């Protein structure tokens, strides 16, 4: 039996992970479950999976969590420090499924323990970049990518050398507006933006998919996970989301990973790694899929991938600023404060707003850059 800690248990990736654990109760012992504020959902999961500890990030919800878990013998805790402490307890596998840079400190706490981390929380790696990969190397930790594209690349790289890679291509569904006109995109509502055609995901990543910032963040994520150089990383729009990404080698061979658009497949790959496990997914029926289409991304309509590439090339503090600005802009869009196209425009404005801070060397540096960028993005919102 292996122990598993799930950070962000009440979210979409958390639910998919726990679905697999539920089907394999003999293989896993859940030790940590966390949420931000969904006390009811967290308590229900805790009663079902009986972790050692349940943590809610919002300190004001601790009494509610304690009441919901009274008599269960499960330890209850709240707040950022408690979240980090729970992540630092270590487990055979830690699933990092918190959304946004809020997940960074807990992921780093798990990495400092030197364990194996199944990483869904891309914003943490985008913001911390070298700080995180250096900690992984220093502590002998293992990062297993859960993002479907990176998991696909990881699988396509098995048994091969990075030095023999000619290019890595991330596929993108193109999101709900991939066939929309500029006018339709300018008028896009939050409800339209979160209605992803292929994937069922949390609200933030759904909006990121609609703006294509998700692919931009993934480009930076790939840059750190698979160090082949930015010039070898490509993006292609593939509306069917069947091919999850591809690796081309020096001899002209391209390996691709295909599968259904269900996060349980890449999550299962990380849970069972280096082996395989059953999932409830049926076989891929390519005859039913019929055709696989590919086209170049339109960076005039969706500038986010260009912004991410530029931030990645700049390095240092730029990716953390890009991510923080995007998080604030997406939240403002979802609450009706700004229009859809303002999201990428705000990210661009933030990257061009004054001198770039010094490159972060520690977790605290990254958190300070993130906090400052959020403050400035908040001020920018007051002027729109
Ligand atoms: P959700 O919004 O569905 O869930 C987010 C989880 O994080 C919830 O448990 C939430 O708790 C918790 N959380 C949110 N804010 C905080 C905070 N400030 N402090 C502590 N915990 C917090 O997100 P997803 O599951 O969609 O995405 C999770 C991560 O995985 C993201 O980084 C996303 O980019 C990545 N990812 C997601 C995919 C998907 O299919 N959903 C695919 C690939 C990557 P609460 O319920 O209380 O709000």
Coordinates of C-alpha atoms and ligand atoms in Angstrom, one line a residue:
X1 CA 0.0 0.0 0.0
X2 CA 1.3 3.5 -0.9
X3 CA 0.4 6.7 0.9
X4 CA -1.0 9.6 -1.1
X5 CA -1.4 13.2 -0.2
X6 CA -3.8 15.2 -2.4
X7 CA -3.4 19.0 -2.3
X8 CA -6.6 20.5 -3.9
X9 CA -8.7 17.5 -3.3
X10 CA -12.0 19.2 -3.9
X11 CA -11.2 20.4 -7.4
X12 CA -11.5 18.8 -10.8
X13 CA -8.1 17.1 -10.8
X14 CA -8.6 16.2 -7.1
X15 CA -11.9 14.5 -8.0
X16 CA -10.4 12.6 -10.9
X17 CA -7.5 11.4 -8.7
X18 CA -9.8 10.3 -5.9
X19 CA -12.0 8.4 -8.4
X20 CA -8.9 6.3 -9.3
X21 CA -8.0 5.8 -5.7
X22 CA -11.6 4.8 -4.9
X23 CA -11.4 2.1 -7.6
X24 CA -8.1 0.9 -6.1
X25 CA -8.7 1.1 -2.4
X26 CA -6.2 -1.7 -1.7
X27 CA -3.4 0.1 -3.3
X28 CA -3.6 3.5 -1.6
X29 CA -3.8 5.0 1.8
X30 CA -4.9 8.7 1.7
X31 CA -2.9 10.7 4.3
X32 CA -3.7 14.3 3.5
X33 CA -6.6 16.1 1.8
X34 CA -6.8 19.8 1.4
X35 CA -9.2 22.5 0.0
X36 CA -9.4 26.2 0.0
X37 CA -12.9 26.9 1.4
X38 CA -15.1 24.0 0.3
X39 CA -15.5 22.6 3.8
X40 CA -18.5 20.5 3.0
X41 CA -16.8 18.8 0.0
X42 CA -13.6 18.3 2.0
X43 CA -15.4 16.8 5.0
X44 CA -17.3 14.4 2.7
X45 CA -14.1 13.2 1.1
X46 CA -12.4 13.0 4.5
X47 CA -15.2 10.8 5.9
X48 CA -14.9 8.6 2.8
X49 CA -11.1 8.3 2.6
X50 CA -10.1 8.7 6.3
X51 CA -6.9 10.7 5.9
X52 CA -4.7 11.6 8.8
X53 CA -5.4 15.3 8.3
X54 CA -7.8 17.5 6.5
X55 CA -6.7 21.1 5.8
X56 CA -8.7 24.1 4.7
X57 CA -6.7 27.1 3.5
X58 CA -9.3 29.6 4.7
X59 CA -8.7 29.9 8.4
X60 CA -12.2 31.2 9.0
X61 CA -13.6 27.8 8.1
X62 CA -11.7 25.7 10.7
X63 CA -14.6 25.6 13.2
X64 CA -16.9 24.4 10.4
X65 CA -14.4 21.7 9.3
X66 CA -14.0 20.5 12.9
X67 CA -17.7 20.3 13.4
X68 CA -18.2 18.4 10.2
X69 CA -15.5 15.9 11.1
X70 CA -16.3 15.6 14.9
X71 CA -15.9 12.1 16.2
X72 CA -14.0 10.9 13.1
X73 CA -10.5 11.0 14.7
X74 CA -9.3 13.0 11.6
X75 CA -7.0 15.9 12.5
X76 CA -8.3 19.3 11.2
X77 CA -6.2 22.3 10.4
X78 CA -6.5 25.6 8.6
X79 CA -4.4 28.3 7.1
X80 CA -1.4 28.6 4.8
X81 CA 1.1 27.4 7.4
X82 CA -1.0 24.3 8.1
X83 CA -1.2 23.6 4.4
X84 CA 2.5 23.8 4.0
X85 CA 3.0 21.6 7.1
X86 CA 0.6 19.0 5.8
X87 CA 2.4 19.0 2.5
X88 CA 5.8 18.6 4.3
X89 CA 4.7 15.5 6.1
X90 CA 5.6 13.5 3.0
X91 CA 3.8 10.7 1.4
X92 CA 4.8 8.2 -1.2
X93 CA 3.0 10.4 -3.7
X94 CA 1.9 14.0 -3.4
X95 CA -0.7 15.1 -6.0
X96 CA -0.3 18.9 -6.5
X97 CA -3.7 19.9 -7.7
X98 CA -4.3 23.3 -6.1
X99 CA -5.0 26.0 -8.8
X100 CA -2.8 29.0 -9.2
X101 CA 0.4 30.2 -7.5
X102 CA -1.4 29.5 -4.2
X103 CA -0.1 26.0 -4.7
X104 CA 3.5 26.9 -4.9
X105 CA 4.5 26.9 -1.2
X106 CA 2.8 23.6 -0.5
X107 CA 4.5 22.0 -3.6
X108 CA 7.9 23.3 -2.5
X109 CA 7.3 21.9 1.0
X110 CA 6.6 18.5 -0.5
X111 CA 9.7 18.8 -2.8
X112 CA 11.8 19.7 0.2
X113 CA 10.9 16.3 1.6
X114 CA 12.4 14.7 -1.5
X115 CA 9.3 12.7 -2.4
X116 CA 7.5 12.0 -5.6
X117 CA 5.1 14.8 -6.8
X118 CA 2.5 14.3 -9.4
X119 CA 2.3 17.9 -10.7
X120 CA -1.0 19.3 -12.1
X121 CA -0.5 22.8 -10.6
X122 CA 1.3 24.3 -13.6
X123 CA 1.2 27.9 -12.3
X124 CA 3.6 26.9 -9.5
X125 CA 6.2 25.6 -11.9
X126 CA 5.7 28.6 -14.3
X127 CA 6.2 31.1 -11.4
X128 CA 9.1 29.4 -9.7
X129 CA 10.8 27.8 -12.7
X130 CA 14.5 27.3 -11.9
X131 CA 13.8 27.7 -8.1
X132 CA 11.6 24.6 -8.2
X133 CA 13.7 22.5 -10.6
X134 CA 16.8 23.3 -8.5
X135 CA 15.0 22.2 -5.3
X136 CA 13.9 19.0 -7.1
X137 CA 17.5 18.3 -8.0
X138 CA 18.9 19.2 -4.6
X139 CA 16.4 17.1 -2.7
X140 CA 16.4 14.2 -5.1
X141 CA 12.6 14.6 -5.6
X142 CA 10.7 13.2 -8.6
X143 CA 8.3 15.4 -10.6
X144 CA 5.8 13.4 -12.6
X145 CA 3.8 15.6 -15.0
X146 CA 0.0 15.2 -14.8
X147 CA -0.9 17.9 -17.3
X148 CA -2.1 15.7 -20.2
X149 CA 0.3 17.3 -22.7
X150 CA 3.4 17.0 -20.4
X151 CA 2.4 13.5 -19.4
X152 CA 2.2 12.6 -23.1
X153 CA 5.7 14.1 -23.7
X154 CA 7.0 12.3 -20.6
X155 CA 5.7 9.0 -22.0
X156 CA 7.1 9.7 -25.5
X157 CA 10.5 10.4 -24.0
X158 CA 10.7 7.1 -22.1
X159 CA 13.8 5.2 -23.2
X160 CA 15.1 8.1 -25.3
X161 CA 17.6 10.9 -24.8
X162 CA 16.7 14.6 -24.6
X163 CA 19.8 15.3 -26.6
X164 CA 18.3 13.4 -29.6
X165 CA 15.0 15.4 -29.6
X166 CA 14.5 17.6 -32.6
X167 CA 11.3 19.2 -31.4
X168 CA 8.5 18.8 -28.9
X169 CA 5.0 19.8 -30.0
X170 CA 2.3 20.6 -27.5
X171 CA -1.2 20.1 -28.9
X172 CA -4.0 22.6 -28.0
X173 CA -7.7 22.1 -28.4
X174 CA -8.0 25.7 -29.3
X175 CA -10.7 26.2 -26.7
X176 CA -14.3 27.2 -27.2
X177 CA -13.5 30.2 -29.4
X178 CA -11.2 28.4 -31.8
X179 CA -13.6 29.0 -34.7
X180 CA -15.0 32.3 -33.5
X181 CA -14.6 35.7 -35.2
X182 CA -12.8 38.6 -33.6
X183 CA -16.2 40.2 -32.8
X184 CA -17.5 37.1 -31.1
X185 CA -14.3 36.7 -29.1
X186 CA -14.5 40.4 -28.0
X187 CA -18.1 39.8 -26.8
X188 CA -17.3 36.4 -25.1
X189 CA -19.0 35.9 -21.7
X190 CA -17.7 33.9 -18.7
X191 CA -20.3 31.2 -19.3
X192 CA -19.1 30.8 -22.9
X193 CA -15.5 30.8 -21.9
X194 CA -15.8 28.0 -19.3
X195 CA -17.8 25.8 -21.7
X196 CA -14.8 23.8 -23.0
X197 CA -15.6 21.7 -26.0
X198 CA -13.4 18.7 -25.0
X199 CA -12.4 18.8 -21.4
X200 CA -14.3 19.1 -18.1
X201 CA -12.1 21.3 -15.9
X202 CA -12.0 24.0 -13.2
X203 CA -13.1 27.5 -14.1
X204 CA -9.7 29.1 -14.2
X205 CA -8.0 26.6 -16.5
X206 CA -11.1 26.6 -18.7
X207 CA -10.7 30.4 -19.2
X208 CA -7.0 29.9 -19.8
X209 CA -7.9 27.4 -22.5
X210 CA -10.2 29.9 -24.1
X211 CA -7.5 32.6 -24.2
X212 CA -4.8 30.0 -25.1
X213 CA -2.9 31.2 -22.0
X214 CA -3.2 27.6 -20.8
X215 CA -1.0 26.6 -23.8
X216 CA 1.4 29.5 -23.0
X217 CA 1.7 28.4 -19.4
X218 CA 2.2 24.8 -20.7
X219 CA 5.0 26.0 -23.0
X220 CA 6.9 27.4 -19.9
X221 CA 6.1 24.3 -18.0
X222 CA 7.5 22.2 -20.8
X223 CA 10.6 24.4 -20.9
X224 CA 11.4 23.5 -17.3
X225 CA 10.3 19.8 -17.4
X226 CA 12.0 18.9 -20.6
X227 CA 15.1 21.1 -21.1
X228 CA 15.6 20.9 -24.8
X229 CA 15.5 24.7 -25.3
X230 CA 12.7 27.1 -26.1
X231 CA 13.4 27.0 -29.8
X232 CA 12.5 23.3 -29.9
X233 CA 9.1 23.8 -28.3
X234 CA 6.1 24.1 -30.7
X235 CA 2.3 24.5 -30.3
X236 CA -0.2 23.2 -32.7
X237 CA -4.0 23.4 -32.6
X238 CA -5.7 20.0 -32.7
X239 CA -9.4 20.4 -32.1
X240 CA -10.2 16.7 -31.4
X241 CA -7.8 16.5 -28.4
X242 CA -6.9 12.9 -29.2
X243 CA -3.2 13.4 -29.7
X244 CA -2.0 14.8 -26.4
X245 CA 1.5 15.9 -27.6
X246 CA 4.4 14.7 -29.7
X247 CA 8.1 14.3 -29.6
X248 CA 10.2 14.4 -32.8
X249 CA 13.6 12.8 -32.8
X250 CA 16.8 13.6 -34.9
X251 CA 16.1 10.7 -37.2
X252 CA 12.7 12.1 -38.3
X253 CA 10.6 9.8 -36.1
X254 CA 7.8 11.4 -34.2
X255 CA 6.2 9.7 -31.2
X256 CA 2.8 10.8 -30.1
X257 CA 0.6 9.7 -27.2
X258 CA -3.1 9.4 -27.9
X259 CA -6.0 8.8 -25.6
X260 CA -9.5 10.0 -24.5
X261 CA -9.9 13.6 -23.2
X262 CA -10.2 12.5 -19.6
X263 CA -7.7 13.5 -16.9
X264 CA -7.9 10.1 -15.3
X265 CA -5.6 8.7 -18.1
X266 CA -2.6 11.0 -17.4
X267 CA -3.3 10.9 -13.6
X268 CA -3.3 7.1 -13.8
X269 CA 0.0 7.2 -15.6
X270 CA 1.5 9.3 -12.8
X271 CA -0.1 7.1 -10.0
X272 CA 1.1 3.9 -11.4
X273 CA 4.5 5.1 -12.8
X274 CA 6.7 3.4 -13.8
X275 CA 4.1 0.7 -14.3
X276 CA 0.5 1.0 -15.6
X277 CA -2.9 0.6 -13.9
X278 CA -6.5 0.0 -15.1
X279 CA -8.8 3.0 -15.6
X280 CA -12.5 3.0 -16.4
X281 CA -11.8 4.4 -19.9
X282 CA -12.7 2.4 -22.9
X283 CA -10.4 1.8 -25.8
X284 CA -9.7 4.6 -28.2
X285 CA -11.9 4.1 -31.2
X286 CA -10.1 6.0 -34.0
X287 CA -12.7 4.8 -36.6
X288 CA -15.3 6.6 -34.6
X289 CA -13.1 9.7 -34.2
X290 CA -12.7 9.5 -38.0
X291 CA -10.2 12.3 -38.6
X292 CA -7.5 14.2 -36.7
X293 CA -7.0 17.9 -37.7
X294 CA -4.1 20.1 -37.0
X295 CA -3.5 23.8 -37.7
X296 CA -1.2 26.6 -36.7
X297 CA -2.3 28.8 -33.7
X298 CA -3.5 32.3 -34.6
X299 CA -1.5 34.6 -32.4
X300 CA -3.2 37.7 -33.6
X301 CA -6.5 36.5 -32.3
X302 CA -5.0 34.7 -29.3
X303 CA -1.8 36.6 -28.3
X304 CA -1.3 34.7 -25.0
X305 CA 1.1 32.1 -26.4
X306 CA 3.3 34.8 -27.8
X307 CA 3.4 36.6 -24.5
X308 CA 4.3 33.4 -22.7
X309 CA 7.0 32.6 -25.1
X310 CA 8.4 36.1 -24.7
X311 CA 8.3 35.8 -20.9
X312 CA 10.0 32.4 -21.0
X313 CA 12.7 33.8 -23.3
X314 CA 13.2 36.7 -20.9
X315 CA 13.3 34.4 -17.9
X316 CA 13.9 35.7 -14.4
X317 CA 10.8 37.3 -12.9
X318 CA 8.9 37.6 -16.2
X319 CA 7.0 34.2 -16.0
X320 CA 5.9 34.8 -12.4
X321 CA 4.6 38.3 -13.4
X322 CA 2.8 36.8 -16.5
X323 CA 1.2 34.2 -14.3
X324 CA 0.1 36.6 -11.5
X325 CA -1.3 39.1 -14.0
X326 CA -3.2 36.3 -15.7
X327 CA -4.6 35.0 -12.5
X328 CA -5.9 38.4 -11.5
X329 CA -7.2 39.1 -15.0
X330 CA -9.0 35.8 -15.2
X331 CA -10.7 36.3 -11.8
X332 CA -11.7 39.8 -13.0
X333 CA -13.1 38.4 -16.2
X334 CA -15.1 35.7 -14.3
X335 CA -16.6 38.3 -12.0
X336 CA -17.6 40.5 -14.9
X337 CA -15.1 43.2 -14.2
X338 CA -13.3 43.1 -17.6
X339 CA -14.0 41.8 -21.0
X340 CA -12.4 38.6 -22.5
X341 CA -9.7 40.2 -24.7
X342 CA -8.6 42.5 -21.8
X343 CA -7.1 39.4 -20.1
X344 CA -4.2 39.0 -22.5
X345 CA -4.0 42.8 -22.9
X346 CA -3.6 43.2 -19.1
X347 CA -0.9 40.5 -19.1
X348 CA 1.0 42.4 -21.8
X349 CA 0.6 45.7 -20.0
X350 CA 2.0 44.1 -16.8
X351 CA 5.0 42.7 -18.6
X352 CA 5.8 46.1 -20.0
X353 CA 5.0 48.0 -16.8
X354 CA 8.3 49.4 -15.5
X355 CA 11.7 47.7 -14.9
X356 CA 11.7 43.9 -14.5
X357 CA 12.5 42.9 -10.9
X358 CA 15.7 40.9 -10.2
X359 CA 15.5 37.2 -11.1
X360 CA 14.2 35.2 -8.1
X361 CA 16.7 32.9 -6.4
X362 CA 14.5 31.5 -3.6
X363 CA 10.9 30.6 -2.9
X364 CA 10.5 33.8 -0.9
X365 CA 11.7 35.8 -3.9
X366 CA 9.1 34.2 -6.1
X367 CA 6.4 34.8 -3.6
X368 CA 7.4 38.4 -3.3
X369 CA 7.4 38.9 -7.1
X370 CA 4.0 37.2 -7.3
X371 CA 2.5 39.4 -4.5
X372 CA 3.8 42.6 -6.0
X373 CA 2.5 41.7 -9.4
X374 CA -0.9 40.9 -8.0
X375 CA -1.0 44.2 -6.2
X376 CA 0.0 46.1 -9.4
X377 CA -2.5 44.1 -11.5
X378 CA -5.2 45.0 -8.9
X379 CA -4.3 48.7 -9.3
X380 CA -4.4 48.3 -13.0
X381 CA -7.9 47.0 -12.7
X382 CA -9.0 50.2 -10.9
X383 CA -8.2 52.2 -14.1
X384 CA -10.2 50.1 -16.6
Ligands
LIG1 P1 -10.3 23.5 -9.5 O1 -10.6 25.0 -9.4 O2 -11.3 22.6 -9.9 O3 -9.7 23.0 -8.0 C1 -8.7 23.8 -7.4 C2 -8.4 23.1 -6.1 O4 -7.5 24.0 -5.4 C3 -9.6 23.0 -5.1 O5 -9.4 21.9 -4.2 C4 -9.6 24.3 -4.4 O6 -10.3 24.3 -3.1 C5 -8.1 24.5 -4.2 N1 -7.7 25.9 -4.0 C6 -8.1 26.9 -4.7 N2 -7.5 28.1 -4.3 C7 -6.8 27.7 -3.3 C8 -5.9 28.4 -2.3 N3 -5.8 29.8 -2.4 N4 -5.3 27.8 -1.4 C9 -5.4 26.4 -1.2 N5 -6.2 25.7 -2.1 C10 -6.8 26.3 -3.1 O7 -9.0 23.4 -10.4 P2 -8.5 22.2 -11.4 O8 -8.6 20.9 -10.6 O9 -9.2 22.4 -12.7 O10 -7.0 22.6 -11.6 C11 -6.0 22.3 -10.6 C12 -4.7 22.5 -11.2 O11 -4.5 21.5 -12.2 C13 -4.5 23.9 -12.0 O12 -3.2 24.3 -11.8 C14 -4.8 23.5 -13.4 O13 -4.1 24.3 -14.3 C15 -4.2 22.1 -13.5 N6 -4.7 21.2 -14.5 C16 -6.1 21.0 -14.4 C17 -6.6 20.1 -15.4 C18 -8.1 19.8 -15.4 O14 -8.5 19.0 -16.2 N7 -8.9 20.3 -14.5 C19 -5.8 19.6 -16.5 C20 -4.4 19.9 -16.4 C21 -3.9 20.7 -15.4 P3 -11.9 24.8 -3.1 O15 -12.6 23.6 -3.7 O16 -12.1 24.9 -1.6 O17 -12.0 26.0 -3.8

